[in-house]
Short mmCIF file of C-alpha atoms and ligand atoms in Angstrom, two decimals:
data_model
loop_
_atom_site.label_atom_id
_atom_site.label_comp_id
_atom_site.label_asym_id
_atom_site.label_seq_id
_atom_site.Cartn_x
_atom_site.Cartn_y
_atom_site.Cartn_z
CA UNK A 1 35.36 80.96 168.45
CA UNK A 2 38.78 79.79 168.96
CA UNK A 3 41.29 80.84 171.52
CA UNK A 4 44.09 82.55 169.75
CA UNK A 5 47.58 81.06 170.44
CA UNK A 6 50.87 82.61 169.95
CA UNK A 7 53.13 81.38 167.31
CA UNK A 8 55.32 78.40 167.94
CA UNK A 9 58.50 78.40 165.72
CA UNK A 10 60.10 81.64 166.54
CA UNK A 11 61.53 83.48 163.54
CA UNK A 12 63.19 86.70 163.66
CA UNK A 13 62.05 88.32 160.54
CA UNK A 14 58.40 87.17 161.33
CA UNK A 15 58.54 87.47 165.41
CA UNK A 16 61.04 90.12 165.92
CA UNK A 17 58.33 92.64 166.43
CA UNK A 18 55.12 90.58 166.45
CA UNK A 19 52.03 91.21 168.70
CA UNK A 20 51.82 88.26 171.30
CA UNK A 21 47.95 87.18 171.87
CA UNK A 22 49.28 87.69 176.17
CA UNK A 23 48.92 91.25 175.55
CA UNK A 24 45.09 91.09 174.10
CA UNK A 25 43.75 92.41 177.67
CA UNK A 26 45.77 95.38 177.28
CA UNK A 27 43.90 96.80 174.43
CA UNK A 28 40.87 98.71 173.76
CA UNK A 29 37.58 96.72 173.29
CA UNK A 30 37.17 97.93 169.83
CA UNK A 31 40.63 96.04 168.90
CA UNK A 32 40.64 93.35 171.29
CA UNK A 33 37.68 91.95 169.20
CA UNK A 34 39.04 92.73 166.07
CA UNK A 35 41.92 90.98 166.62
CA UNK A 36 40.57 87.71 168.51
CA UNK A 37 38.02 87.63 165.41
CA UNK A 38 41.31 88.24 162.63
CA UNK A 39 43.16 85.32 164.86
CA UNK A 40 40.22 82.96 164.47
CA UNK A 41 39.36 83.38 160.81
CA UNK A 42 43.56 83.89 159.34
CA UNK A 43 45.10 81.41 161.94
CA UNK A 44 48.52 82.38 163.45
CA UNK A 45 50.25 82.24 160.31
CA UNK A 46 49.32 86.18 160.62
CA UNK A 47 51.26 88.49 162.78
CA UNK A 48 50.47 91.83 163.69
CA UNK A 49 53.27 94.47 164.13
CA UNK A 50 53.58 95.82 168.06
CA UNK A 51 52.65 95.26 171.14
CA UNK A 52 49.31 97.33 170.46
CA UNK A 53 48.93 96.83 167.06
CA UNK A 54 48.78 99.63 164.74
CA UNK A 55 44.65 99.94 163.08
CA UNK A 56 45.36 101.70 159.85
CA UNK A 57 42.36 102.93 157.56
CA UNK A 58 43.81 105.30 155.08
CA UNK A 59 47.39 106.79 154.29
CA UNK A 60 48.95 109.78 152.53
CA UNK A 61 52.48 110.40 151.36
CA UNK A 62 54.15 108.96 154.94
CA UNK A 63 51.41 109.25 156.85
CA UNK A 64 48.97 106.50 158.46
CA UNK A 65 45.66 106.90 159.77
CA UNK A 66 43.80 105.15 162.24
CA UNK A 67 39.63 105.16 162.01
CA UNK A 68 39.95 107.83 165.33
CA UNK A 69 42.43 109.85 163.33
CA UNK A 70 45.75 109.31 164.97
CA UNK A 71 48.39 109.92 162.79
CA UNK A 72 51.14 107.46 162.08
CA UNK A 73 54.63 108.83 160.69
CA UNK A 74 55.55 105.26 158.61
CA UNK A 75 59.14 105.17 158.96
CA UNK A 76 59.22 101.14 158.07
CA UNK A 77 57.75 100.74 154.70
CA UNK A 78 60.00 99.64 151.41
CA UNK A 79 56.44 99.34 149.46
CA UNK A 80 55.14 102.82 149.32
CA UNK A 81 58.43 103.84 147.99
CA UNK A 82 56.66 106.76 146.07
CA UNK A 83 54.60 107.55 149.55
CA UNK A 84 51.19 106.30 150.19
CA UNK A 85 48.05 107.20 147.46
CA UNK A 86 50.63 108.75 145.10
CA UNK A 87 48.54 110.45 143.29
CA UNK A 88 50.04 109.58 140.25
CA UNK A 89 50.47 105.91 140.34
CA UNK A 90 46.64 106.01 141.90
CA UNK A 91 45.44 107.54 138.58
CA UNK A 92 47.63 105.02 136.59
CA UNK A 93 45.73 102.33 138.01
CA UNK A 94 42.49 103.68 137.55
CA UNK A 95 42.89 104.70 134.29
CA UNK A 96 44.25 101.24 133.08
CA UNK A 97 41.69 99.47 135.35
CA UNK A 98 38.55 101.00 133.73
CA UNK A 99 40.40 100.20 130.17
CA UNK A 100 41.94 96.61 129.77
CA UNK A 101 43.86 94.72 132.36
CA UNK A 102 44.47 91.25 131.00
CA UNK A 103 47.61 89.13 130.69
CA UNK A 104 51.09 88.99 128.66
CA UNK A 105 49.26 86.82 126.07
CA UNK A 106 47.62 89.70 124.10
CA UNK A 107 50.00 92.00 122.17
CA UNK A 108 50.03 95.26 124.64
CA UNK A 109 52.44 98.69 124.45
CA UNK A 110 52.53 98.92 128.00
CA UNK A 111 55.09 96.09 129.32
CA UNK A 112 57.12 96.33 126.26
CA UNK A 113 57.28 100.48 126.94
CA UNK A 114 58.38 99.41 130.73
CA UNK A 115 59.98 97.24 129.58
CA UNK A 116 62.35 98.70 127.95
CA UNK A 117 62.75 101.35 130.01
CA UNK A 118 63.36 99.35 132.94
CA UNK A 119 66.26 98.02 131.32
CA UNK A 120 67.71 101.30 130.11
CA UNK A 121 68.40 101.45 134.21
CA UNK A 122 70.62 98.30 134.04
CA UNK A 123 74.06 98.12 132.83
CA UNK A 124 73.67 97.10 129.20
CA UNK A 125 73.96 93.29 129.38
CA UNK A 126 71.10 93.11 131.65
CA UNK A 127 68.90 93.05 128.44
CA UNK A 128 65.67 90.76 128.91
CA UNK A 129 63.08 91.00 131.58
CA UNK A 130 60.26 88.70 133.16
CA UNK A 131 57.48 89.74 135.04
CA UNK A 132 55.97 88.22 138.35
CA UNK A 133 53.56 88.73 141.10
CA UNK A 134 55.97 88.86 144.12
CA UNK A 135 59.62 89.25 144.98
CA UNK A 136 59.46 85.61 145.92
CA UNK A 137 58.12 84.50 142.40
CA UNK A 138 61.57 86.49 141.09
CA UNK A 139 63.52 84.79 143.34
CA UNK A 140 62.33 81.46 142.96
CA UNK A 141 62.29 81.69 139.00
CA UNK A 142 65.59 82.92 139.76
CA UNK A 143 67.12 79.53 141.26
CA UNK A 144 65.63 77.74 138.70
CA UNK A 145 66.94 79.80 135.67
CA UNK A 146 70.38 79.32 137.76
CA UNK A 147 70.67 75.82 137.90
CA UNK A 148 69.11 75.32 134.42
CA UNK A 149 72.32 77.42 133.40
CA UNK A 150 74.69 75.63 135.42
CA UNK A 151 73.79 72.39 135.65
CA UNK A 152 74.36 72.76 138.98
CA UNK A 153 72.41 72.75 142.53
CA UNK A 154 74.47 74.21 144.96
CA UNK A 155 72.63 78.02 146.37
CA UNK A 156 74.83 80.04 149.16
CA UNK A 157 73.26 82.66 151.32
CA UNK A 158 73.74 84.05 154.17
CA UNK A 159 73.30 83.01 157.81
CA UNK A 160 69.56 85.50 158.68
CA UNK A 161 69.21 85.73 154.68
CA UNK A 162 65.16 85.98 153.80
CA UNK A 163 64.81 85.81 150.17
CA UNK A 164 61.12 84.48 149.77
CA UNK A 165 58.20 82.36 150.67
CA UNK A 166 57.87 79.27 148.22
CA UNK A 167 59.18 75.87 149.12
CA UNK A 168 62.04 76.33 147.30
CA UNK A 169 63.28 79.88 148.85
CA UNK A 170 61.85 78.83 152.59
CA UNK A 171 65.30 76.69 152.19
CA UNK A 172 67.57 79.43 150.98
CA UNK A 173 65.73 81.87 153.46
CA UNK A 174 67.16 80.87 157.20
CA UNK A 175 65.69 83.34 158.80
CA UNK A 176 62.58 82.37 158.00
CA UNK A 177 63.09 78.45 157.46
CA UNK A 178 61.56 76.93 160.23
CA UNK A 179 59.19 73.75 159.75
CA UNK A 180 61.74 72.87 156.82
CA UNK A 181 64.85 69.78 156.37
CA UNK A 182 67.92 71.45 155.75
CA UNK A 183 68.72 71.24 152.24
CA UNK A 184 72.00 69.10 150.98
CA UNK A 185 72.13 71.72 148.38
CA UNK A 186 72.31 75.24 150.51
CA UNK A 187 75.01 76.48 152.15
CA UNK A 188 74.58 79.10 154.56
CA UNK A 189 77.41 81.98 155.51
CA UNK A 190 78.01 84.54 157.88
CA UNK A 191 76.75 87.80 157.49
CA UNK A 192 79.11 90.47 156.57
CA UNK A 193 79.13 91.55 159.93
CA UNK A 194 81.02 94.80 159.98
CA UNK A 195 79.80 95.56 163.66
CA UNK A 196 81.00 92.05 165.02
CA UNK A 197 83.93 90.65 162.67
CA UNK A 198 86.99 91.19 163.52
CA UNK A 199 88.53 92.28 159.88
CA UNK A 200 90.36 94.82 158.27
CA UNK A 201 89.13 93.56 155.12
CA UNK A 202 85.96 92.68 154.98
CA UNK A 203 85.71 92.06 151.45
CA UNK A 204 88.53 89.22 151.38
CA UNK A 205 87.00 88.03 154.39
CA UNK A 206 83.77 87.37 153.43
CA UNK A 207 84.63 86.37 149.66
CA UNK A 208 86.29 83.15 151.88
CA UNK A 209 83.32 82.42 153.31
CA UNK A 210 81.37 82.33 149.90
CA UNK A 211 85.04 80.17 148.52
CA UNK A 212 84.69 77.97 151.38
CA UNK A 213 81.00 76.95 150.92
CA UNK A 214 81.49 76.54 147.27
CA UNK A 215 84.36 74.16 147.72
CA UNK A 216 82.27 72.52 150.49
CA UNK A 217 79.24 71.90 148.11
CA UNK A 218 82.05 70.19 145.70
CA UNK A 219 83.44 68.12 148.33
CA UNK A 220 79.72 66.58 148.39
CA UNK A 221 79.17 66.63 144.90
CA UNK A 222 77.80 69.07 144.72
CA UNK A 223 77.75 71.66 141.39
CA UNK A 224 77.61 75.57 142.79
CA UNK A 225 74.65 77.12 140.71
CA UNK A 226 74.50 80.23 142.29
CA UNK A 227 75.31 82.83 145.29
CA UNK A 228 72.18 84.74 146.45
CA UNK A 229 72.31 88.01 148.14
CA UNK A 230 71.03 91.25 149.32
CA UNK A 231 73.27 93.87 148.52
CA UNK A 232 72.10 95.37 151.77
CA UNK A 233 72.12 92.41 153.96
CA UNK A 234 68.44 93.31 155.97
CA UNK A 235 67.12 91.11 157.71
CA UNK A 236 71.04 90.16 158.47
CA UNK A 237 71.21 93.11 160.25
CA UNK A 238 71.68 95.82 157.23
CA UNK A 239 75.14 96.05 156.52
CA UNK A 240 76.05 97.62 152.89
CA UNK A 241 79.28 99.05 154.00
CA UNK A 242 82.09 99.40 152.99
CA UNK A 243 80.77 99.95 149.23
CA UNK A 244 82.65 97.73 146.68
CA UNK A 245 83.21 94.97 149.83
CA UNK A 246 81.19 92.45 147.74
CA UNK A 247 83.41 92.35 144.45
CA UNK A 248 86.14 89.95 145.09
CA UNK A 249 83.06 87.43 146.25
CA UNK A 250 81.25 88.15 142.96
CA UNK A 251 84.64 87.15 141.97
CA UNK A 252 85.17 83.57 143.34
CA UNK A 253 81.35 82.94 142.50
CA UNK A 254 82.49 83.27 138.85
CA UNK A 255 85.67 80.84 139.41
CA UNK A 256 83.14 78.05 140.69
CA UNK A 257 81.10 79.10 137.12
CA UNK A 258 78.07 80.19 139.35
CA UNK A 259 75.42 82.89 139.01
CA UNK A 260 75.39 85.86 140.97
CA UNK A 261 71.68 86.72 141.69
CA UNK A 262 71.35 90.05 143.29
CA UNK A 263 68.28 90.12 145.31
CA UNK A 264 67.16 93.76 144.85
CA UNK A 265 64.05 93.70 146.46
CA UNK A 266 65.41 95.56 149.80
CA UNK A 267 68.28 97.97 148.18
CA UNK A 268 66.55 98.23 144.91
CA UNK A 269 65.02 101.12 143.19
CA UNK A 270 67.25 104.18 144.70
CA UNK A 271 66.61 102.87 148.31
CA UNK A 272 70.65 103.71 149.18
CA UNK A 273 71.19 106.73 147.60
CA UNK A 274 74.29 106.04 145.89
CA UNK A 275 72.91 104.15 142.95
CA UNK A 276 69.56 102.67 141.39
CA UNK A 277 70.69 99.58 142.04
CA UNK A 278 72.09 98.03 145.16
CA UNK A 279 74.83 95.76 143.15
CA UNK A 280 75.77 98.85 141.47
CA UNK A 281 77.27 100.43 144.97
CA UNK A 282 79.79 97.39 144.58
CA UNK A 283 81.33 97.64 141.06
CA UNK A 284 79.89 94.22 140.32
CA UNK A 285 78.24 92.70 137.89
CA UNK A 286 74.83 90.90 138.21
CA UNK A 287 74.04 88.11 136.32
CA UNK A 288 70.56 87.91 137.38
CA UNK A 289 68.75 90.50 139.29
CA UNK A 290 65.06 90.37 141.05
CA UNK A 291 62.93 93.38 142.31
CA UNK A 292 59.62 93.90 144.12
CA UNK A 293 58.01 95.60 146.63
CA UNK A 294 59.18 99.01 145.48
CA UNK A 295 58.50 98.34 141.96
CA UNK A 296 54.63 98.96 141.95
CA UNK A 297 54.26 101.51 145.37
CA UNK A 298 51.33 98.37 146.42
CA UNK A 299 50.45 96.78 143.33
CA UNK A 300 52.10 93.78 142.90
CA UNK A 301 54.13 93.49 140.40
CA UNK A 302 57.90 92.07 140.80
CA UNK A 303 60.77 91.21 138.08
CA UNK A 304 63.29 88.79 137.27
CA UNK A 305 66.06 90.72 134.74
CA UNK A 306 68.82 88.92 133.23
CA UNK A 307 71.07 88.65 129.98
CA UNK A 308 68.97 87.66 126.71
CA UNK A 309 70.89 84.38 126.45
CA UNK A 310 70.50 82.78 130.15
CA UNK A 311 66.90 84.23 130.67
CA UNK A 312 66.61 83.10 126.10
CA UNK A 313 67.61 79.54 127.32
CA UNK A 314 65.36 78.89 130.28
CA UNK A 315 62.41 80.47 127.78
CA UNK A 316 62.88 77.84 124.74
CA UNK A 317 63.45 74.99 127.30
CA UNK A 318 61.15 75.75 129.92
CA UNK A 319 57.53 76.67 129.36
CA UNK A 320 56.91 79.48 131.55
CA UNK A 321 53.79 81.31 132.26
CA UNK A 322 52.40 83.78 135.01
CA UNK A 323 48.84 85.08 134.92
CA UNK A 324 48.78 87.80 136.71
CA UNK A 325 53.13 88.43 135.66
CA UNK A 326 52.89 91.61 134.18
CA UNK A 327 49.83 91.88 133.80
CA UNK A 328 48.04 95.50 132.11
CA UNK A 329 47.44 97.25 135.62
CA UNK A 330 50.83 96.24 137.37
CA UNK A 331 52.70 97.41 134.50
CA UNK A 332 50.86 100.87 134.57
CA UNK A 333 51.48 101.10 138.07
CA UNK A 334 55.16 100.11 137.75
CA UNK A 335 55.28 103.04 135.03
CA UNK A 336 54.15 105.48 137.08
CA UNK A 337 56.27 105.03 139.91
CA UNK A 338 59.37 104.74 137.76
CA UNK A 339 57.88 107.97 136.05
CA UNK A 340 57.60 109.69 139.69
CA UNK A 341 60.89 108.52 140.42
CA UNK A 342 63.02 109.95 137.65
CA UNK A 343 60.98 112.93 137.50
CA UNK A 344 61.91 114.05 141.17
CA UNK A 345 65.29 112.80 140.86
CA UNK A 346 64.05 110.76 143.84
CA UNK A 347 67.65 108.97 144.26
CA UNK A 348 69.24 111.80 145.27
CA UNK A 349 66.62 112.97 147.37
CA UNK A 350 66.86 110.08 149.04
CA UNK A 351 70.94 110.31 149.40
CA UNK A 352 70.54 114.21 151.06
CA UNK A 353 67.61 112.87 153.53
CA UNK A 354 68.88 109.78 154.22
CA UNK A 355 72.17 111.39 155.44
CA UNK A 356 70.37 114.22 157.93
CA UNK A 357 68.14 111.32 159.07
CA UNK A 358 71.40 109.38 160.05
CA UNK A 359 73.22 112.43 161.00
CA UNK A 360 70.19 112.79 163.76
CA UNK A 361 70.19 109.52 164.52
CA UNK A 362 73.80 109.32 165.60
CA UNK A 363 73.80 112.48 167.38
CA UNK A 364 70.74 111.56 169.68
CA UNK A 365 72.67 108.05 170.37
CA UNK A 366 76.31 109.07 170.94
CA UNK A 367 76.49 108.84 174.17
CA UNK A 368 74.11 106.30 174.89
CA UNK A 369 76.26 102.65 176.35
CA UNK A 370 73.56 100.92 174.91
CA UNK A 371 73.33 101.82 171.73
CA UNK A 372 76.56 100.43 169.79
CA UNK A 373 76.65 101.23 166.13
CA UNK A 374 74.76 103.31 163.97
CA UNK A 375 74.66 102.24 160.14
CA UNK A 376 73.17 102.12 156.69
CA UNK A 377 72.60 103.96 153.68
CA UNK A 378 70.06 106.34 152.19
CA UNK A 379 67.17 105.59 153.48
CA UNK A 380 68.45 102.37 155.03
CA UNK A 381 69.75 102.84 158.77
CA UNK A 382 70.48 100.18 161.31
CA UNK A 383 70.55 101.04 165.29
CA UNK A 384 72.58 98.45 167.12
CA UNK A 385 70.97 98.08 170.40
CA UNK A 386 73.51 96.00 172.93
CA UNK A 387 73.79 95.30 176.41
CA UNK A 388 76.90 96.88 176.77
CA UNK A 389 79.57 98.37 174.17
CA UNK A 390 82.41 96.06 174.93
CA UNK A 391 80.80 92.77 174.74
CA UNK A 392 78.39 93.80 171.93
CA UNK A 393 75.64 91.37 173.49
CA UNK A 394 72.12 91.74 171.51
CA UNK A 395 70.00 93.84 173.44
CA UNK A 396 66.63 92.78 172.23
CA UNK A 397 64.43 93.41 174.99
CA UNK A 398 65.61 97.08 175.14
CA UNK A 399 65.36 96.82 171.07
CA UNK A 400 61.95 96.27 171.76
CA UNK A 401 60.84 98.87 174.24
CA UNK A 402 62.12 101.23 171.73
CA UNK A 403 60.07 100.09 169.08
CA UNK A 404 56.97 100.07 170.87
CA UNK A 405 58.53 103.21 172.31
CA UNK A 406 58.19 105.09 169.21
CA UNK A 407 54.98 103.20 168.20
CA UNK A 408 53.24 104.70 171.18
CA UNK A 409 54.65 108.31 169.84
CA UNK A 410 52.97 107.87 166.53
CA UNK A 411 56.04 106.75 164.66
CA UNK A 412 57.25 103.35 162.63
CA UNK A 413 60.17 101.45 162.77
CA UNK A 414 60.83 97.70 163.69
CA UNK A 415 63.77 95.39 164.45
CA UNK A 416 66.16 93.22 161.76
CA UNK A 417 68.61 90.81 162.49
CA UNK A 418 69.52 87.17 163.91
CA UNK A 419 69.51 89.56 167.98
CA UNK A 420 66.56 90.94 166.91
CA UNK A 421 68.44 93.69 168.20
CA UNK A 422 69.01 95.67 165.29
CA UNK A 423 66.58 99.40 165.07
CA UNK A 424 65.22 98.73 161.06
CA UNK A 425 64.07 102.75 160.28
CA UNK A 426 63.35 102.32 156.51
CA UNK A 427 60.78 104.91 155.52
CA UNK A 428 59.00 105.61 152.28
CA UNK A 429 61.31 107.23 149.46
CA UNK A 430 59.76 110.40 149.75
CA UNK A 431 60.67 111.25 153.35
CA UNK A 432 61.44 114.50 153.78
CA UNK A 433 62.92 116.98 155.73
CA UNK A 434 60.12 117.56 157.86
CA UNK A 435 60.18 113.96 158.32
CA UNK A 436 62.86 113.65 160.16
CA UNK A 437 62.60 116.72 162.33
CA UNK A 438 59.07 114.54 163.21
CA UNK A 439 61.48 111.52 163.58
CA UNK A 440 64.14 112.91 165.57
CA UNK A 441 61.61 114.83 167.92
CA UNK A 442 59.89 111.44 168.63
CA UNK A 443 63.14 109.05 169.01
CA UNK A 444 64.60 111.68 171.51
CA UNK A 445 61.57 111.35 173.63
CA UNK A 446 61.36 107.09 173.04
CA UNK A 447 65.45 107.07 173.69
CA UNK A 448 64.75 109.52 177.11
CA UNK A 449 61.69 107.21 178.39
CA UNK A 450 63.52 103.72 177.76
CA UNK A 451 66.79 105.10 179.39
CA UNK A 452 65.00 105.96 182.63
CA UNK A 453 63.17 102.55 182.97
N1 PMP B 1 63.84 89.23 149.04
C1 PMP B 1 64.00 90.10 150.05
C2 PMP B 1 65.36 90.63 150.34
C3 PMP B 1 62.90 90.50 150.81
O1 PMP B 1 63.04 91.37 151.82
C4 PMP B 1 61.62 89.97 150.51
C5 PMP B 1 60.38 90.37 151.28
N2 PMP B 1 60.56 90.74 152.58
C6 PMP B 1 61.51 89.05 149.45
C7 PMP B 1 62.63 88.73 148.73
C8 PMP B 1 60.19 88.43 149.08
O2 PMP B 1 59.35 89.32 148.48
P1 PMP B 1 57.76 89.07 148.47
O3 PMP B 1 57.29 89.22 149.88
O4 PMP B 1 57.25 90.14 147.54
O5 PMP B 1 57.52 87.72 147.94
#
């Protein structure tokens, strides 16, 4: 058996909160050789969560449980959107399972149902949608739909921007990139920063960012193709305020005769609130938007929408074809969750919680001089954690403690950000009330036994 190792190339969306193989002697037997046996057959591609990792066997709603029983409160998960073994979505699946699940080949109601009602969501000229396996597959058919369009090459993001795992997105995802050559044809920006900039306006500021690495791009040649985003800017840090700062960017991205590709896999499916859709919250137009995680509450299934005649021109000159894309199950399970979700008018659920969850948040942090900036919306919320309030220095060690604080109270959040500094609390769409008295309870305990260290 191999020894494990810890991970080289540090990244911060895959080592902010990662379980280093120094800390194997401070487990239990039981997971000490789960773990060495998990490092030796997956290779350190495959981090764990915490510095005693979390051994989950079944869930429910917003609840994990480990095989002893313990109770988990999952305050990090964007996948179980409509909580853990919905009930629902589980007897979608099983139902469609135990009937047909085969590909987009065969003439089927289901995906042309979804479909269709997936686009009803979107504004209007959002009319044609393409199924994949992952938010990454969205993304990536994405950039290639974009530059087929434009003729062009040129892809700006943002400075911590993850957007996927192919070859292609490992170079428009910095904070994941490592191992790869910079690309000629990415430009990276700064975040919209609201905590750190120094703006009044932050939308003019950052729309001369996106100008100035469009011109840039130009200078070498360069054709822009498209500006890729988050409309929540996670693993930047989460910043999606002030609401509308994104339109005069969308704005100069249409002067350089780019696409805008709004990368809805964080924000997407009522995650904010406000809106369905995390572009929407700006007044801007999409010209191309992808979803996942969210989409299929664990089945994968992920989309790439856009209007009939950019999407109708990559079709007839690109042959395009995903097996498992939309396949019979995924769709049944994406049904059901957009079902659930209308249904319980989950959105504004989501908007009312997401506020008292904040609300708590900010009240057990006010006077705390490390803690520098509470943010987000919905069910979105960023913690800055700092070293101090006037310099605004990262605090990621203290980010940490917190985080493993709260783990060793039962409840889930992690870190986002370039500082890895930044408290991620993004629970399941159906938190609820009780939730976050659970939450608050907990993260007044975790704040009290990291303040006296
Ligand atoms: N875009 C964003 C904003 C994401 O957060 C992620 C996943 N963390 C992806 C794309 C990639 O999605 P997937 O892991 O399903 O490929």
């Amino acid at each position: 058996m191999t020894t494990p190792t810890a991970p080289q190339s540090l990244s911060s969306i895959m080592d902010g909160n990662s379980f280093q193989a120094r800390d194997l002697d401070t487990l239990p037997a039981a997971e000490r050789e789960l773990i060495t046996r998990r490092m030796a057959a997956l290779g350190p591609s495959y981090r764990l969560f915490y510095k005693a990792p979390v051994h989950a066997e079944r869930a429910e709603g917003c609840y994990l449980y480990s095989p002893d029983g313990t109770r988990y409160l999952d305050a990090y998960n964007n996948v179980a959107s409509v909580g853990h073994a919905n009930p629902a979505v589980v007897a979608a699946v099983a139902s469609q399972m135990s009937r047909l699940n085969t590909h987009t080949r065969y003439l089927q109601d289901g995906i042309v149902d979804y479909s269709e009602r997936l686009l009803a969501t979107l504004p209007a000229h959002l009319d044609t949608a393409m199924f994949t396996n992952s938010g990454s597959e969205a993304n990536d058919l994405a950039i290639r739909v974009a530059r087929l369009w434009t003729g062009g090459e040129g892809v700006v993001v943002t400075a911590e921007a993850y957007h996927g795992t192919t070859e292609l997105l490992s170079r428009v995802s910095p904070a994941i990139s490592g191992g790869f050559p910079d690309d000629p044809t990415v430009r990276v920006i700064p975040a919209p920063d609201t905590y750190r900039v120094d703006t009044e306006d932050m939308g003019a500021w950052f729309a001369a960012r996106v100008r100035e690495a469009f011109e840039d791009l130009q200078a070498h040649g360069i054709t822009p193709a498209a500006f890729l985003a988050d409309s929540i800017f996670s693993s930047d840090g989460i910043f999606p305020d002030p609401a509308g700062f994104l339109h005069p960017a969308i704005e100069v991205c249409r002067e350089f005769g780019a696409l805008f590709i709004s990368d809805e896999v964080q924000p997407g499916f009522g995650r904010t609130g406000d809106t369905f859709w995390g572009f929407e919250r700006h007044g801007i137009d999409a010209d191309l938007v992808s979803m996942g995680k969210p989409m299929g509450n664990g089945i994968p299934v992920a989309a790439l929408v856009g209007r009939s005649e950019i999407l109708g021109r990559f079709g007839k000159e690109v042959p395009y074809f995903n097996t498992f894309g939309g396949n019979s199950v995924s769709i049944a399970a994406a049904a059901a969750v957009l079902t659930f979700m209308q249904d319980t008018d989950l959105r504004s659920s989501v908007a009312s919680v997401g506020a008292d969850l904040k609300a708590a948040i900010s009240g057990l942090t006010a006077d705390l001089p490390w803690v520098g900036d509470v943010r987000g919306r919905g069910l979105y919320i960023g913690v800055e954690v700092v070293r101090d309030r006037d310099t605004r220095e990262p605090d990621s060690v203290r980010a940490l403690e917190l985080v493993n604080a709260m783990r060793e109270r039962h409840v889930l959040i992690s870190v986002a950000g370039p500082g890895n500094n930044v408290l991620k609390v993004r629970p399941p769409l159906v938190f609820g009330g009780a939730e976050v008295a659970l939450f608050a309870e907990r993260f007044q305990d975790a704040l009290m036994a990291v303040e006296r260290r």
